[in-house]
Structures are given as C-alpha cells and as structure tokens.
Coordinates of N, CA and C in Angstrom, one line a residue:
M413 N -13.3 11.0 -15.9 CA -12.0 11.0 -16.4 C -11.2 9.9 -15.7
S414 N -10.4 9.1 -16.5 CA -9.6 8.1 -15.9 C -8.2 8.5 -15.6
V415 N -7.7 8.1 -14.5 CA -6.3 8.5 -14.1 C -5.6 7.2 -13.6
F416 N -4.4 6.9 -14.2 CA -3.6 5.8 -13.7 C -2.2 6.4 -13.6
R417 N -1.7 6.3 -12.4 CA -0.4 6.9 -12.2 C 0.5 5.9 -11.5
L418 N 1.7 5.7 -12.0 CA 2.8 5.0 -11.3 C 4.0 5.8 -11.3
P419 N 4.3 6.5 -10.2 CA 5.4 7.4 -10.2 C 6.7 6.7 -10.6
T420 N 7.6 7.4 -11.3 CA 8.8 6.8 -11.8 C 9.8 6.6 -10.7
V421 N 10.5 5.5 -10.8 CA 11.6 5.2 -9.9 C 12.9 5.4 -10.6
D422 N 13.7 6.3 -10.1 CA 15.0 6.5 -10.7 C 16.0 5.5 -10.2
C423 N 16.3 4.4 -10.9 CA 17.1 3.3 -10.4 C 18.5 3.8 -10.1
R424 N 19.0 4.8 -10.7 CA 20.3 5.3 -10.4 C 20.4 6.0 -9.0
S425 N 19.2 6.5 -8.5 CA 19.3 7.2 -7.3 C 18.7 6.4 -6.1
C426 N 18.9 5.1 -6.1 CA 18.7 4.2 -5.0 C 17.3 3.7 -4.8
H427 N 16.5 3.8 -5.8 CA 15.1 3.3 -5.8 C 14.3 3.9 -4.6
S428 N 14.5 5.1 -4.3 CA 13.8 5.7 -3.2 C 12.5 6.4 -3.6
G429 N 12.1 6.3 -4.9 CA 10.8 6.9 -5.4 C 9.7 6.1 -4.8
R430 N 8.5 6.8 -4.7 CA 7.3 6.1 -4.2 C 6.6 5.4 -5.4
K431 N 6.0 4.3 -5.1 CA 5.3 3.6 -6.1 C 3.8 3.5 -5.6
S432 N 2.9 4.0 -6.5 CA 1.5 3.9 -6.1 C 0.7 3.8 -7.3
V433 N -0.5 3.1 -7.1 CA -1.4 3.0 -8.2 C -2.7 3.8 -7.7
I434 N -3.0 4.8 -8.5 CA -4.2 5.6 -8.2 C -5.2 5.4 -9.3
V435 N -6.4 4.9 -9.0 CA -7.4 4.6 -10.0 C -8.6 5.4 -9.7
R436 N -9.1 6.1 -10.6 CA -10.3 6.9 -10.5 C -11.2 6.6 -11.7
N437 N -12.4 6.1 -11.4 CA -13.4 6.0 -12.4 C -13.0 5.3 -13.8
W438 N -12.4 4.2 -13.7 CA -12.0 3.5 -14.9 C -13.2 3.1 -15.7
P439 N -13.2 3.3 -17.0 CA -14.4 2.9 -17.8 C -14.5 1.4 -17.8
S440 N -13.4 0.6 -17.8 CA -13.5 -0.8 -17.9 C -12.3 -1.5 -17.2
A441 N -12.6 -2.7 -16.8 CA -11.5 -3.5 -16.2 C -10.5 -3.9 -17.3
R442 N -11.0 -4.0 -18.5 CA -10.1 -4.4 -19.6 C -9.0 -3.3 -19.8
Q443 N -9.4 -2.1 -19.8 CA -8.4 -1.0 -19.9 C -7.4 -1.0 -18.8
L444 N -7.8 -1.3 -17.6 CA -6.9 -1.3 -16.4 C -5.9 -2.5 -16.6
R445 N -6.5 -3.7 -16.9 CA -5.6 -4.8 -17.1 C -4.6 -4.6 -18.2
S446 N -5.0 -4.0 -19.3 CA -4.1 -3.7 -20.4 C -3.0 -2.7 -19.9
S447 N -3.4 -1.7 -19.1 CA -2.4 -0.8 -18.6 C -1.4 -1.5 -17.7
L448 N -1.9 -2.4 -16.8 CA -0.9 -3.1 -15.9 C 0.0 -4.0 -16.7
R449 N -0.6 -4.7 -17.7 CA 0.3 -5.6 -18.5 C 1.4 -4.8 -19.1
S450 N 1.1 -3.6 -19.6 CA 2.1 -2.8 -20.2 C 3.2 -2.4 -19.3
L451 N 2.9 -2.4 -18.0 CA 3.9 -2.0 -16.9 C 4.7 -3.1 -16.4
R452 N 4.5 -4.4 -16.9 CA 5.2 -5.5 -16.3 C 6.7 -5.3 -16.4
G453 N 7.2 -4.7 -17.5 CA 8.6 -4.4 -17.7 C 9.1 -3.4 -16.7
V454 N 8.2 -2.6 -16.2 CA 8.6 -1.6 -15.2 C 8.6 -2.2 -13.8
L455 N 7.6 -3.0 -13.5 CA 7.4 -3.5 -12.1 C 8.3 -4.7 -11.8
L456 N 8.3 -5.7 -12.7 CA 8.8 -7.0 -12.3 C 10.4 -7.0 -12.2
P457 N 11.1 -6.3 -13.0 CA 12.6 -6.4 -12.8 C 13.1 -5.8 -11.5
I458 N 12.3 -5.1 -10.8 CA 12.7 -4.6 -9.5 C 12.5 -5.7 -8.5
T459 N 13.6 -6.2 -7.9 CA 13.5 -7.3 -7.0 C 13.5 -6.9 -5.6
V460 N 13.1 -7.9 -4.7 CA 13.1 -7.6 -3.3 C 14.6 -7.2 -2.8
D461 N 15.6 -7.8 -3.5 CA 17.0 -7.5 -3.1 C 17.3 -6.1 -3.5
D462 N 16.6 -5.5 -4.5 CA 16.8 -4.1 -4.9 C 16.2 -3.1 -3.9
V463 N 14.9 -3.3 -3.6 CA 14.2 -2.3 -2.9 C 13.3 -2.8 -1.7
G464 N 13.3 -4.1 -1.6 CA 12.4 -4.7 -0.6 C 11.0 -4.8 -1.2
P465 N 10.0 -5.3 -0.4 CA 8.7 -5.6 -1.0 C 8.1 -4.2 -1.4
V466 N 7.4 -4.3 -2.5 CA 6.7 -3.1 -3.1 C 5.2 -3.4 -3.0
I467 N 4.5 -2.5 -2.3 CA 3.1 -2.7 -2.1 C 2.4 -1.6 -2.9
P468 N 1.6 -2.0 -3.9 CA 0.8 -1.0 -4.7 C -0.2 -0.3 -3.7
V469 N -0.2 1.0 -3.8 CA -1.1 1.8 -3.0 C -2.3 2.2 -3.9
V470 N -3.5 1.8 -3.5 CA -4.7 2.0 -4.4 C -5.6 3.1 -3.7
V471 N -5.8 4.2 -4.4 CA -6.8 5.2 -3.9 C -7.9 5.1 -4.9
I472 N -9.1 4.8 -4.4 CA -10.2 4.6 -5.3 C -11.5 5.4 -4.9
D473 N -12.2 5.9 -5.9 CA -13.3 6.7 -5.6 C -14.6 5.9 -5.6
E474 N -14.6 4.8 -6.3 CA -15.8 4.0 -6.4 C -15.5 2.6 -6.0
A475 N -16.1 2.1 -4.9 CA -15.9 0.8 -4.4 C -16.3 -0.3 -5.4
S476 N -17.3 0.0 -6.3 CA -17.7 -0.9 -7.3 C -16.6 -1.3 -8.3
R477 N -15.6 -0.5 -8.3 CA -14.5 -0.7 -9.3 C -13.3 -1.5 -8.6
A478 N -13.4 -1.7 -7.3 CA -12.3 -2.3 -6.6 C -12.0 -3.7 -7.0
G479 N -13.0 -4.5 -7.3 CA -12.8 -5.9 -7.8 C -12.1 -5.9 -9.1
D480 N -12.4 -5.0 -10.0 CA -11.7 -4.9 -11.2 C -10.2 -4.6 -11.0
V481 N -9.9 -3.7 -10.1 CA -8.6 -3.3 -9.8 C -7.8 -4.5 -9.2
A482 N -8.4 -5.2 -8.3 CA -7.7 -6.4 -7.7 C -7.5 -7.5 -8.8
L483 N -8.4 -7.7 -9.6 CA -8.3 -8.7 -10.6 C -7.2 -8.3 -11.6
A484 N -7.2 -7.0 -11.9 CA -6.1 -6.5 -12.9 C -4.7 -6.6 -12.3
L485 N -4.6 -6.3 -11.0 CA -3.3 -6.4 -10.3 C -2.9 -7.9 -10.3
A486 N -3.8 -8.8 -10.0 CA -3.5 -10.2 -9.9 C -3.1 -10.7 -11.3
D487 N -3.8 -10.2 -12.3 CA -3.6 -10.6 -13.7 C -2.2 -10.1 -14.1
G488 N -1.7 -9.0 -13.5 CA -0.4 -8.5 -13.8 C 0.7 -9.0 -13.0
G489 N 0.3 -10.1 -12.1 CA 1.3 -10.7 -11.3 C 1.6 -10.1 -9.9
I490 N 0.7 -9.2 -9.5 CA 0.8 -8.5 -8.2 C -0.4 -9.0 -7.4
Y491 N 0.0 -9.6 -6.2 CA -1.1 -10.3 -5.4 C -1.3 -9.6 -4.1
F492 N -1.1 -8.3 -4.0 CA -1.4 -7.6 -2.8 C -1.6 -6.1 -3.1
A493 N -2.4 -5.5 -2.3 CA -2.6 -4.0 -2.5 C -3.0 -3.4 -1.1
E494 N -2.5 -2.2 -1.0 CA -2.9 -1.4 0.2 C -4.0 -0.4 -0.4
V495 N -5.2 -0.5 0.1 CA -6.3 0.4 -0.2 C -6.4 1.4 0.8
T496 N -6.2 2.7 0.4 CA -6.2 3.7 1.4 C -7.6 4.1 1.9
L497 N -7.7 4.7 3.1 CA -8.9 5.2 3.6 C -9.0 6.7 3.3
R498 N -8.3 7.2 2.3 CA -8.4 8.6 2.0 C -9.7 9.0 1.2
T499 N -10.4 8.1 0.8 CA -11.7 8.4 0.1 C -12.8 7.7 0.9
D500 N -14.0 8.1 0.7 CA -15.2 7.4 1.3 C -15.4 6.0 0.8
A501 N -14.8 5.7 -0.3 CA -15.0 4.3 -0.9 C -13.9 3.3 -0.4
G502 N -13.0 3.8 0.4 CA -11.9 2.9 0.9 C -12.4 1.6 1.6
L503 N -13.2 1.7 2.6 CA -13.7 0.5 3.3 C -14.5 -0.4 2.4
G504 N -15.4 0.2 1.6 CA -16.1 -0.6 0.7 C -15.3 -1.3 -0.4
A505 N -14.2 -0.7 -0.8 CA -13.3 -1.3 -1.7 C -12.5 -2.5 -1.1
I506 N -12.1 -2.3 0.2 CA -11.5 -3.4 0.9 C -12.4 -4.6 1.0
A507 N -13.7 -4.3 1.4 CA -14.7 -5.4 1.5 C -14.9 -6.1 0.1
A508 N -15.0 -5.3 -0.9 CA -15.2 -5.9 -2.3 C -14.1 -6.8 -2.7
I509 N -12.9 -6.3 -2.4 CA -11.7 -7.2 -2.8 C -11.6 -8.4 -1.9
A510 N -11.9 -8.3 -0.6 CA -11.8 -9.4 0.3 C -12.9 -10.4 -0.1
D511 N -14.1 -10.0 -0.5 CA -15.2 -10.9 -0.9 C -14.9 -11.7 -2.1
L512 N -14.0 -11.2 -3.0 CA -13.7 -11.9 -4.2 C -12.9 -13.2 -3.9
N513 N -12.2 -13.2 -2.8 CA -11.4 -14.4 -2.5 C -10.4 -14.8 -3.6
I514 N -9.7 -13.9 -4.2 CA -8.7 -14.2 -5.2 C -7.6 -15.0 -4.6
P515 N -7.3 -16.2 -5.1 CA -6.3 -17.0 -4.6 C -4.9 -16.3 -4.5
G516 N -4.4 -16.3 -3.2 CA -3.1 -15.7 -3.0 C -3.1 -14.2 -2.9
F517 N -4.3 -13.5 -3.0 CA -4.3 -12.1 -3.0 C -4.5 -11.6 -1.6
T518 N -3.7 -10.6 -1.2 CA -3.8 -10.0 0.2 C -4.2 -8.5 0.1
V519 N -5.2 -8.1 0.7 CA -5.7 -6.7 0.7 C -5.4 -6.1 2.1
G520 N -4.9 -4.9 2.1 CA -4.7 -4.2 3.4 C -5.3 -2.9 3.4
A521 N -5.3 -2.2 4.5 CA -5.9 -0.9 4.6 C -4.7 0.1 4.9
G522 N -4.7 1.2 4.2 CA -3.7 2.2 4.4 C -4.3 3.5 4.9
T523 N -3.5 4.4 5.4 CA -3.9 5.7 6.0 C -4.8 5.4 7.1
V524 N -4.5 4.4 7.9 CA -5.2 4.0 9.1 C -4.7 4.9 10.2
L525 N -5.6 5.8 10.7 CA -5.2 6.9 11.7 C -5.7 6.7 13.1
S526 N -6.7 5.8 13.3 CA -7.4 5.7 14.6 C -7.8 4.3 14.9
R527 N -8.2 4.1 16.2 CA -8.7 2.8 16.6 C -10.0 2.5 15.8
D528 N -10.8 3.5 15.5 CA -12.0 3.2 14.7 C -11.7 2.8 13.3
D529 N -10.7 3.5 12.7 CA -10.2 3.1 11.3 C -9.7 1.6 11.4
L530 N -9.0 1.3 12.4 CA -8.5 -0.1 12.5 C -9.6 -1.1 12.6
E531 N -10.6 -0.9 13.5 CA -11.7 -1.8 13.7 C -12.5 -1.9 12.4
R532 N -12.8 -0.8 11.8 CA -13.6 -0.8 10.5 C -12.9 -1.5 9.4
S533 N -11.5 -1.3 9.3 CA -10.7 -2.0 8.3 C -10.7 -3.5 8.5
L534 N -10.5 -3.9 9.7 CA -10.5 -5.4 10.0 C -11.9 -6.0 9.7
A535 N -13.0 -5.3 10.0 CA -14.3 -5.8 9.8 C -14.6 -5.9 8.3
A536 N -13.9 -5.0 7.5 CA -14.1 -5.0 6.0 C -13.3 -6.1 5.4
G537 N -12.3 -6.6 6.1 CA -11.5 -7.7 5.5 C -10.1 -7.4 5.3
A538 N -9.6 -6.3 5.8 CA -8.2 -6.0 5.7 C -7.3 -7.0 6.4
Q539 N -6.2 -7.4 5.7 CA -5.3 -8.5 6.3 C -4.0 -7.8 6.8
F540 N -3.8 -6.6 6.5 CA -2.7 -5.8 7.1 C -3.1 -4.4 7.2
I541 N -2.4 -3.7 8.0 CA -2.7 -2.3 8.3 C -1.4 -1.4 8.1
V542 N -1.6 -0.3 7.4 CA -0.5 0.7 7.2 C -0.9 2.0 7.7
S543 N -0.1 2.6 8.5 CA -0.4 4.0 9.0 C 0.8 4.9 8.7
P544 N 0.5 6.2 8.5 CA 1.6 7.1 8.1 C 2.5 7.4 9.2
G545 N 2.1 7.2 10.5 CA 3.0 7.4 11.6 C 2.9 6.3 12.6
F546 N 3.7 6.4 13.7 CA 3.8 5.4 14.7 C 2.8 5.8 15.8
D547 N 1.8 5.1 16.1 CA 0.8 5.3 17.1 C 0.9 4.1 18.0
D548 N 1.3 4.2 19.3 CA 1.4 3.1 20.2 C 0.2 2.3 20.3
D549 N -1.0 3.0 20.5 CA -2.2 2.3 20.7 C -2.7 1.5 19.5
L550 N -2.5 2.1 18.3 CA -2.9 1.5 17.1 C -2.1 0.3 16.8
V551 N -0.8 0.4 17.0 CA 0.1 -0.8 16.8 C -0.2 -1.9 17.8
S552 N -0.4 -1.6 19.0 CA -0.7 -2.6 20.0 C -2.0 -3.3 19.7
R553 N -3.1 -2.5 19.4 CA -4.4 -3.1 19.0 C -4.3 -4.0 17.8
A554 N -3.5 -3.6 16.8 CA -3.4 -4.4 15.6 C -2.7 -5.7 15.9
L555 N -1.6 -5.6 16.7 CA -0.8 -6.8 17.0 C -1.7 -7.8 17.9
D556 N -2.5 -7.2 18.8 CA -3.4 -8.0 19.6 C -4.4 -8.7 18.8
A557 N -4.8 -8.1 17.7 CA -5.8 -8.6 16.8 C -5.2 -9.7 15.8
G558 N -3.9 -9.8 15.9 CA -3.2 -10.8 15.0 C -3.0 -10.4 13.6
V559 N -3.1 -9.1 13.3 CA -2.9 -8.6 12.0 C -1.6 -7.8 11.8
A560 N -0.9 -8.0 10.7 CA 0.3 -7.3 10.4 C 0.1 -5.8 10.4
V561 N 1.0 -5.1 11.0 CA 0.9 -3.6 11.0 C 2.2 -3.0 10.5
L562 N 2.1 -2.0 9.6 CA 3.3 -1.3 9.1 C 3.1 0.1 9.5
P563 N 3.6 0.5 10.7 CA 3.5 1.9 11.0 C 4.6 2.8 10.3
G564 N 4.2 4.0 10.0 CA 5.2 4.9 9.4 C 6.2 5.4 10.4
V565 N 7.4 5.5 10.0 CA 8.5 6.0 10.9 C 9.3 6.9 10.1
A566 N 9.9 7.9 10.8 CA 10.8 8.9 10.1 C 12.1 9.1 10.8
T567 N 12.2 8.6 12.1 CA 13.4 8.9 12.9 C 13.9 7.6 13.5
A568 N 15.1 7.7 14.0 CA 15.7 6.5 14.7 C 14.8 6.2 16.0
T569 N 14.3 7.2 16.6 CA 13.5 7.0 17.8 C 12.3 6.2 17.5
E570 N 11.6 6.6 16.4 CA 10.4 5.8 16.0 C 10.7 4.4 15.6
V571 N 11.9 4.2 15.0 CA 12.3 2.8 14.7 C 12.5 2.0 16.0
Q572 N 13.1 2.6 17.0 CA 13.3 2.0 18.3 C 12.0 1.7 18.9
R573 N 11.1 2.6 18.9 CA 9.7 2.3 19.5 C 9.0 1.2 18.8
A574 N 9.2 1.1 17.4 CA 8.6 0.0 16.7 C 9.2 -1.3 17.1
I575 N 10.5 -1.4 17.2 CA 11.1 -2.6 17.6 C 10.7 -3.0 19.0
A576 N 10.6 -2.1 20.0 CA 10.2 -2.3 21.3 C 8.7 -2.8 21.4
A577 N 7.9 -2.4 20.4 CA 6.5 -2.8 20.4 C 6.3 -4.1 19.7
G578 N 7.4 -4.7 19.1 CA 7.3 -6.0 18.5 C 7.0 -6.0 17.0
V579 N 7.2 -4.8 16.4 CA 7.0 -4.6 15.0 C 8.3 -4.9 14.3
D580 N 8.2 -5.8 13.2 CA 9.5 -6.1 12.5 C 9.5 -5.5 11.1
T581 N 8.5 -4.8 10.7 CA 8.5 -4.1 9.4 C 7.8 -2.8 9.6
V582 N 8.4 -1.8 9.0 CA 7.9 -0.4 9.1 C 7.9 0.2 7.8
K583 N 7.1 1.3 7.7 CA 7.0 2.1 6.4 C 7.9 3.4 6.7
F584 N 8.9 3.6 5.9 CA 9.7 4.8 6.0 C 9.0 5.8 5.3
F585 N 8.5 6.8 6.0 CA 7.5 7.8 5.3 C 7.7 9.2 5.9
P586 N 7.8 10.1 5.0 CA 7.8 10.1 3.5 C 9.3 9.9 3.0
A587 N 9.5 8.8 2.5 CA 10.9 8.4 2.1 C 11.6 9.4 1.2
D588 N 10.8 9.9 0.2 CA 11.5 10.8 -0.8 C 11.9 12.1 -0.1
R589 N 11.2 12.5 0.9 CA 11.5 13.8 1.6 C 12.5 13.6 2.7
L590 N 12.8 12.4 3.1 CA 13.7 12.2 4.2 C 15.1 11.5 3.8
G591 N 15.4 11.6 2.5 CA 16.7 11.1 2.1 C 16.8 9.7 1.5
G592 N 15.7 9.0 1.4 CA 15.6 7.8 0.7 C 16.5 6.7 1.2
L593 N 17.1 5.9 0.4 CA 17.9 4.7 0.8 C 19.1 5.1 1.7
P594 N 19.8 6.1 1.5 CA 20.9 6.5 2.4 C 20.5 6.6 3.8
T595 N 19.3 7.3 4.0 CA 18.8 7.4 5.3 C 18.3 6.1 5.9
I596 N 17.7 5.3 5.1 CA 17.3 3.9 5.6 C 18.5 3.1 6.0
A597 N 19.5 3.2 5.2 CA 20.8 2.5 5.5 C 21.3 2.9 6.9
A598 N 21.3 4.3 7.1 CA 21.8 4.8 8.3 C 21.0 4.4 9.5
L599 N 19.7 4.4 9.3 CA 18.8 3.9 10.4 C 18.9 2.4 10.7
A600 N 19.3 1.7 9.7 CA 19.4 0.2 9.9 C 20.8 -0.2 10.5
A601 N 21.7 0.7 10.5 CA 23.1 0.5 11.0 C 23.1 0.2 12.5

C-alpha cells in the first residue's frame, strides 16, 4: 500500500503545523514525482519569512526507494530532506541518497538518539543531524565532527543550553503540542 502524507498547515493559526513526507512502498518514482508536483502550490508559497526553513521529514521502509524519493523532491524544487532512523531502512536510505550526488541536494539524519546513531549516520553520508531532544554529548560530538546539528528543544532552559553549546539553530519539538509560533516568539524574546 502506498502512503503519502503532508499534514496541513493552517496559515491563519501561525504556521505551527508539522510538515512531513512519509513514503512507504511507492510503486513507482513517477507517481511520487507527480504527487510532489501537484503539491507545489502548497509548499512553495510558504516562504522563509513566514515560517523559517521547512525540512521535509522522510520515513521510509525500503532503502531501495530512497533515490526515487530524493529525485522526486529535487524535481519538485526541494533540495534537502531529513531521513529518520525510525525504520530499519533509515541508514540505507541516507546512503542511497548520498551516493546519488544530486547537485545541491542535502540529506540529513533525523531521530538521532545516541552517539552510535550519530556515527552511523555520518558514515552513511548524512550532512546534518536532527534529534528530538537536547543531548549535550550528541551536540558536542556533532559539532566536533563539523556537521550541523539541530537538537530538539521545548523550554527556555534547553534554548539557553543550545546557545551555550554553540548551536544556532534548534528544532522546537513538538511544536504543535507546545503552543506553536506564540511560544517560539516568547522563547526568542
């Protein structure tokens, strides 16, 4: 069964909705590309000034499909993706995308929870790391390796820890459960 989901963003409620691409067992890259092309009107009018950078989150069950996903994203004008480690295919998918060398395309690893996850993600070709929470050791090791790291934060204390650690970009997570843009604005004040 094929599943493609892009949760809706309610533009009137401050763009706090989550955006993710979940792909499971697509029969063909053509169908995926067609679906992404049809979403251009949804994705592209949302600018960095509106919501900040939007990173598609890819959860994939078959690493052999990862190249098709990356090519479809690039064909749709999206040149980066966070491939989560929530499935056994995550690391293989990162490697498959990195091996394609798509000009301008950046692949990262998401749901990075441990030092081992970090090391395996970097070995697979991840160019950035996303974690759901702030882990001092993980952030330090990623920065030492020269890779961008986006740790998850939910409180002012975690934001301060990220700043002290030298991180300039964080993932507010889970944004929809923590008040969305008003909470982000309060934390940034």
